[in-house]
């Protein structure tokens, strides 16, 4: 996992950004957070270069960084943290994300097609026009996300969690939803067509989305569930 050093500024409680040794490898040396690092532009260039030159990346911490127009397809990330980062127009087909943290990040016009995510946290993330289609997303945390016009179609979401998520014009067609949790989620025009919704959990009582809506006497359900 990433090194959890605190920022060198004594009153700052943010995690320090990753540092690199003389050989260009990630080190455990102390550093500043993005708010206090002396030259954030130089650091960003260094990170872009490091990701470009490495196919397997372990323990990277770049909290708060802005990523735009970057292709990280086929890269493998293990134990990295991207909390509060902003991602715009990112291509990441076949990317591997294992035990990574993206909490409270923002994604816009990004693609994670055929990606592989395991034990990764996207808690509180905002997704706009983001595609996770044809992906394996196993035991991941999407609690409290806001997803707009995004797609998880044709994906395996086994044992992942969307508790208190806000899902608008977002699709879960032909997905494996076994043990997937949607407790307290707000769904507008969400489709679960051809997905195994009876194996997902939408309420503590285990009701499917259609059963949940009918129990409240609603005449309009949120998308074509089955």
JSON list of N, CA, C and O in Angstrom, two decimals, residues 116-143:
[
{"chain": "A", "resi": 116, "resn": "UNK", "atom": "N", "xyz": [-10.27, -3.98, -14.63]},
{"chain": "A", "resi": 116, "resn": "UNK", "atom": "CA", "xyz": [-10.33, -4.96, -13.56]},
{"chain": "A", "resi": 116, "resn": "UNK", "atom": "C", "xyz": [-10.08, -4.26, -12.24]},
{"chain": "A", "resi": 116, "resn": "UNK", "atom": "O", "xyz": [-8.96, -3.80, -11.98]},
{"chain": "A", "resi": 117, "resn": "UNK", "atom": "N", "xyz": [-11.11, -4.15, -11.41]},
{"chain": "A", "resi": 117, "resn": "UNK", "atom": "CA", "xyz": [-10.99, -3.48, -10.12]},
{"chain": "A", "resi": 117, "resn": "UNK", "atom": "C", "xyz": [-11.31, -4.45, -8.99]},
{"chain": "A", "resi": 117, "resn": "UNK", "atom": "O", "xyz": [-12.33, -5.16, -9.05]},
{"chain": "A", "resi": 118, "resn": "UNK", "atom": "N", "xyz": [-10.46, -4.48, -7.98]},
{"chain": "A", "resi": 118, "resn": "UNK", "atom": "CA", "xyz": [-10.64, -5.38, -6.85]},
{"chain": "A", "resi": 118, "resn": "UNK", "atom": "C", "xyz": [-10.32, -4.65, -5.55]},
{"chain": "A", "resi": 118, "resn": "UNK", "atom": "O", "xyz": [-9.26, -4.01, -5.44]},
{"chain": "A", "resi": 119, "resn": "UNK", "atom": "N", "xyz": [-11.22, -4.73, -4.58]},
{"chain": "A", "resi": 119, "resn": "UNK", "atom": "CA", "xyz": [-11.02, -4.08, -3.27]},
{"chain": "A", "resi": 119, "resn": "UNK", "atom": "C", "xyz": [-10.61, -2.61, -3.42]},
{"chain": "A", "resi": 119, "resn": "UNK", "atom": "O", "xyz": [-9.73, -2.11, -2.71]},
{"chain": "A", "resi": 120, "resn": "UNK", "atom": "N", "xyz": [-11.23, -1.92, -4.37]},
{"chain": "A", "resi": 120, "resn": "UNK", "atom": "CA", "xyz": [-10.90, -0.52, -4.64]},
{"chain": "A", "resi": 120, "resn": "UNK", "atom": "C", "xyz": [-12.05, 0.37, -4.19]},
{"chain": "A", "resi": 120, "resn": "UNK", "atom": "O", "xyz": [-13.22, 0.01, -4.34]},
{"chain": "A", "resi": 121, "resn": "UNK", "atom": "N", "xyz": [-11.74, 1.53, -3.64]},
{"chain": "A", "resi": 121, "resn": "UNK", "atom": "CA", "xyz": [-12.75, 2.43, -3.10]},
{"chain": "A", "resi": 121, "resn": "UNK", "atom": "C", "xyz": [-12.94, 3.65, -3.99]},
{"chain": "A", "resi": 121, "resn": "UNK", "atom": "O", "xyz": [-11.99, 4.38, -4.29]},
{"chain": "A", "resi": 122, "resn": "UNK", "atom": "N", "xyz": [-14.22, 3.88, -4.39]},
{"chain": "A", "resi": 122, "resn": "UNK", "atom": "CA", "xyz": [-14.62, 5.08, -5.13]},
{"chain": "A", "resi": 122, "resn": "UNK", "atom": "C", "xyz": [-15.64, 5.87, -4.30]},
{"chain": "A", "resi": 122, "resn": "UNK", "atom": "O", "xyz": [-16.49, 6.55, -4.84]},
{"chain": "A", "resi": 123, "resn": "UNK", "atom": "N", "xyz": [-15.54, 5.79, -3.00]},
{"chain": "A", "resi": 123, "resn": "UNK", "atom": "CA", "xyz": [-16.54, 6.41, -2.12]},
{"chain": "A", "resi": 123, "resn": "UNK", "atom": "C", "xyz": [-16.63, 7.92, -2.35]},
{"chain": "A", "resi": 123, "resn": "UNK", "atom": "O", "xyz": [-15.62, 8.62, -2.39]},
{"chain": "A", "resi": 124, "resn": "UNK", "atom": "N", "xyz": [-17.87, 8.41, -2.50]},
{"chain": "A", "resi": 124, "resn": "UNK", "atom": "CA", "xyz": [-18.08, 9.85, -2.65]},
{"chain": "A", "resi": 124, "resn": "UNK", "atom": "C", "xyz": [-17.63, 10.43, -3.96]},
{"chain": "A", "resi": 124, "resn": "UNK", "atom": "O", "xyz": [-17.56, 11.66, -4.12]},
{"chain": "A", "resi": 125, "resn": "UNK", "atom": "N", "xyz": [-17.34, 9.58, -4.94]},
{"chain": "A", "resi": 125, "resn": "UNK", "atom": "CA", "xyz": [-16.84, 10.05, -6.24]},
{"chain": "A", "resi": 125, "resn": "UNK", "atom": "C", "xyz": [-17.98, 10.57, -7.11]},
{"chain": "A", "resi": 125, "resn": "UNK", "atom": "O", "xyz": [-19.12, 10.13, -7.02]},
{"chain": "A", "resi": 126, "resn": "UNK", "atom": "N", "xyz": [-17.66, 11.54, -7.97]},
{"chain": "A", "resi": 126, "resn": "UNK", "atom": "CA", "xyz": [-18.60, 12.05, -8.96]},
{"chain": "A", "resi": 126, "resn": "UNK", "atom": "C", "xyz": [-18.20, 11.53, -10.35]},
{"chain": "A", "resi": 126, "resn": "UNK", "atom": "O", "xyz": [-17.08, 11.75, -10.79]},
{"chain": "A", "resi": 127, "resn": "UNK", "atom": "N", "xyz": [-19.13, 10.81, -11.00]},
{"chain": "A", "resi": 127, "resn": "UNK", "atom": "CA", "xyz": [-18.89, 10.28, -12.35]},
{"chain": "A", "resi": 127, "resn": "UNK", "atom": "C", "xyz": [-19.83, 10.97, -13.34]},
{"chain": "A", "resi": 127, "resn": "UNK", "atom": "O", "xyz": [-21.05, 10.96, -13.15]},
{"chain": "A", "resi": 128, "resn": "UNK", "atom": "N", "xyz": [-19.29, 11.57, -14.37]},
{"chain": "A", "resi": 128, "resn": "UNK", "atom": "CA", "xyz": [-20.09, 12.15, -15.45]},
{"chain": "A", "resi": 128, "resn": "UNK", "atom": "C", "xyz": [-19.59, 11.60, -16.78]},
{"chain": "A", "resi": 128, "resn": "UNK", "atom": "O", "xyz": [-18.40, 11.71, -17.09]},
{"chain": "A", "resi": 129, "resn": "UNK", "atom": "N", "xyz": [-20.50, 10.98, -17.54]},
{"chain": "A", "resi": 129, "resn": "UNK", "atom": "CA", "xyz": [-20.13, 10.41, -18.84]},
{"chain": "A", "resi": 129, "resn": "UNK", "atom": "C", "xyz": [-18.92, 9.48, -18.70]},
{"chain": "A", "resi": 129, "resn": "UNK", "atom": "O", "xyz": [-17.94, 9.60, -19.42]},
{"chain": "A", "resi": 130, "resn": "UNK", "atom": "N", "xyz": [-19.02, 8.56, -17.75]},
{"chain": "A", "resi": 130, "resn": "UNK", "atom": "CA", "xyz": [-17.92, 7.63, -17.49]},
{"chain": "A", "resi": 130, "resn": "UNK", "atom": "C", "xyz": [-18.38, 6.21, -17.76]},
{"chain": "A", "resi": 130, "resn": "UNK", "atom": "O", "xyz": [-19.47, 5.81, -17.35]},
{"chain": "A", "resi": 131, "resn": "UNK", "atom": "N", "xyz": [-17.54, 5.44, -18.44]},
{"chain": "A", "resi": 131, "resn": "UNK", "atom": "CA", "xyz": [-17.89, 4.09, -18.86]},
{"chain": "A", "resi": 131, "resn": "UNK", "atom": "C", "xyz": [-17.06, 3.04, -18.12]},
{"chain": "A", "resi": 131, "resn": "UNK", "atom": "O", "xyz": [-15.83, 3.08, -18.15]},
{"chain": "A", "resi": 132, "resn": "UNK", "atom": "N", "xyz": [-17.77, 2.09, -17.48]},
{"chain": "A", "resi": 132, "resn": "UNK", "atom": "CA", "xyz": [-17.13, 0.93, -16.87]},
{"chain": "A", "resi": 132, "resn": "UNK", "atom": "C", "xyz": [-17.59, -0.35, -17.57]},
{"chain": "A", "resi": 132, "resn": "UNK", "atom": "O", "xyz": [-17.57, -1.42, -16.98]},
{"chain": "A", "resi": 133, "resn": "UNK", "atom": "N", "xyz": [-18.02, -0.27, -18.80]},
{"chain": "A", "resi": 133, "resn": "UNK", "atom": "CA", "xyz": [-18.62, -1.41, -19.47]},
{"chain": "A", "resi": 133, "resn": "UNK", "atom": "C", "xyz": [-17.64, -2.56, -19.64]},
{"chain": "A", "resi": 133, "resn": "UNK", "atom": "O", "xyz": [-16.44, -2.37, -19.80]},
{"chain": "A", "resi": 134, "resn": "UNK", "atom": "N", "xyz": [-18.21, -3.77, -19.59]},
{"chain": "A", "resi": 134, "resn": "UNK", "atom": "CA", "xyz": [-17.44, -5.02, -19.80]},
{"chain": "A", "resi": 134, "resn": "UNK", "atom": "C", "xyz": [-16.28, -5.14, -18.83]},
{"chain": "A", "resi": 134, "resn": "UNK", "atom": "O", "xyz": [-15.18, -5.57, -19.20]},
{"chain": "A", "resi": 135, "resn": "UNK", "atom": "N", "xyz": [-16.50, -4.77, -17.57]},
{"chain": "A", "resi": 135, "resn": "UNK", "atom": "CA", "xyz": [-15.42, -4.76, -16.58]},
{"chain": "A", "resi": 135, "resn": "UNK", "atom": "C", "xyz": [-15.70, -5.74, -15.44]},
{"chain": "A", "resi": 135, "resn": "UNK", "atom": "O", "xyz": [-16.84, -6.13, -15.18]},
{"chain": "A", "resi": 136, "resn": "UNK", "atom": "N", "xyz": [-14.63, -6.13, -14.76]},
{"chain": "A", "resi": 136, "resn": "UNK", "atom": "CA", "xyz": [-14.73, -6.92, -13.53]},
{"chain": "A", "resi": 136, "resn": "UNK", "atom": "C", "xyz": [-14.51, -5.96, -12.36]},
{"chain": "A", "resi": 136, "resn": "UNK", "atom": "O", "xyz": [-13.40, -5.43, -12.19]},
{"chain": "A", "resi": 137, "resn": "UNK", "atom": "N", "xyz": [-15.55, -5.73, -11.58]},
{"chain": "A", "resi": 137, "resn": "UNK", "atom": "CA", "xyz": [-15.50, -4.76, -10.48]},
{"chain": "A", "resi": 137, "resn": "UNK", "atom": "C", "xyz": [-15.94, -5.51, -9.22]},
{"chain": "A", "resi": 137, "resn": "UNK", "atom": "O", "xyz": [-17.11, -5.51, -8.85]},
{"chain": "A", "resi": 138, "resn": "UNK", "atom": "N", "xyz": [-14.99, -6.15, -8.58]},
{"chain": "A", "resi": 138, "resn": "UNK", "atom": "CA", "xyz": [-15.29, -7.11, -7.52]},
{"chain": "A", "resi": 138, "resn": "UNK", "atom": "C", "xyz": [-15.00, -6.50, -6.15]},
{"chain": "A", "resi": 138, "resn": "UNK", "atom": "O", "xyz": [-13.92, -5.99, -5.89]},
{"chain": "A", "resi": 139, "resn": "UNK", "atom": "N", "xyz": [-16.00, -6.55, -5.27]},
{"chain": "A", "resi": 139, "resn": "UNK", "atom": "CA", "xyz": [-15.88, -6.09, -3.89]},
{"chain": "A", "resi": 139, "resn": "UNK", "atom": "C", "xyz": [-15.31, -4.67, -3.81]},
{"chain": "A", "resi": 139, "resn": "UNK", "atom": "O", "xyz": [-14.37, -4.40, -3.05]},
{"chain": "A", "resi": 140, "resn": "UNK", "atom": "N", "xyz": [-15.88, -3.79, -4.60]},
{"chain": "A", "resi": 140, "resn": "UNK", "atom": "CA", "xyz": [-15.45, -2.39, -4.63]},
{"chain": "A", "resi": 140, "resn": "UNK", "atom": "C", "xyz": [-16.49, -1.51, -3.93]},
{"chain": "A", "resi": 140, "resn": "UNK", "atom": "O", "xyz": [-17.65, -1.87, -3.81]},
{"chain": "A", "resi": 141, "resn": "UNK", "atom": "N", "xyz": [-16.05, -0.34, -3.51]},
{"chain": "A", "resi": 141, "resn": "UNK", "atom": "CA", "xyz": [-16.88, 0.58, -2.73]},
{"chain": "A", "resi": 141, "resn": "UNK", "atom": "C", "xyz": [-17.27, 1.79, -3.58]},
{"chain": "A", "resi": 141, "resn": "UNK", "atom": "O", "xyz": [-16.41, 2.60, -3.94]},
{"chain": "A", "resi": 142, "resn": "UNK", "atom": "N", "xyz": [-18.56, 1.88, -3.91]},
{"chain": "A", "resi": 142, "resn": "UNK", "atom": "CA", "xyz": [-19.10, 3.04, -4.62]},
{"chain": "A", "resi": 142, "resn": "UNK", "atom": "C", "xyz": [-20.11, 3.78, -3.73]},
{"chain": "A", "resi": 142, "resn": "UNK", "atom": "O", "xyz": [-21.00, 4.46, -4.23]},
{"chain": "A", "resi": 143, "resn": "UNK", "atom": "N", "xyz": [-19.98, 3.66, -2.44]},
{"chain": "A", "resi": 143, "resn": "UNK", "atom": "CA", "xyz": [-20.93, 4.30, -1.51]},
{"chain": "A", "resi": 143, "resn": "UNK", "atom": "C", "xyz": [-20.91, 5.82, -1.68]},
{"chain": "A", "resi": 143, "resn": "UNK", "atom": "O", "xyz": [-19.85, 6.45, -1.72]}
]
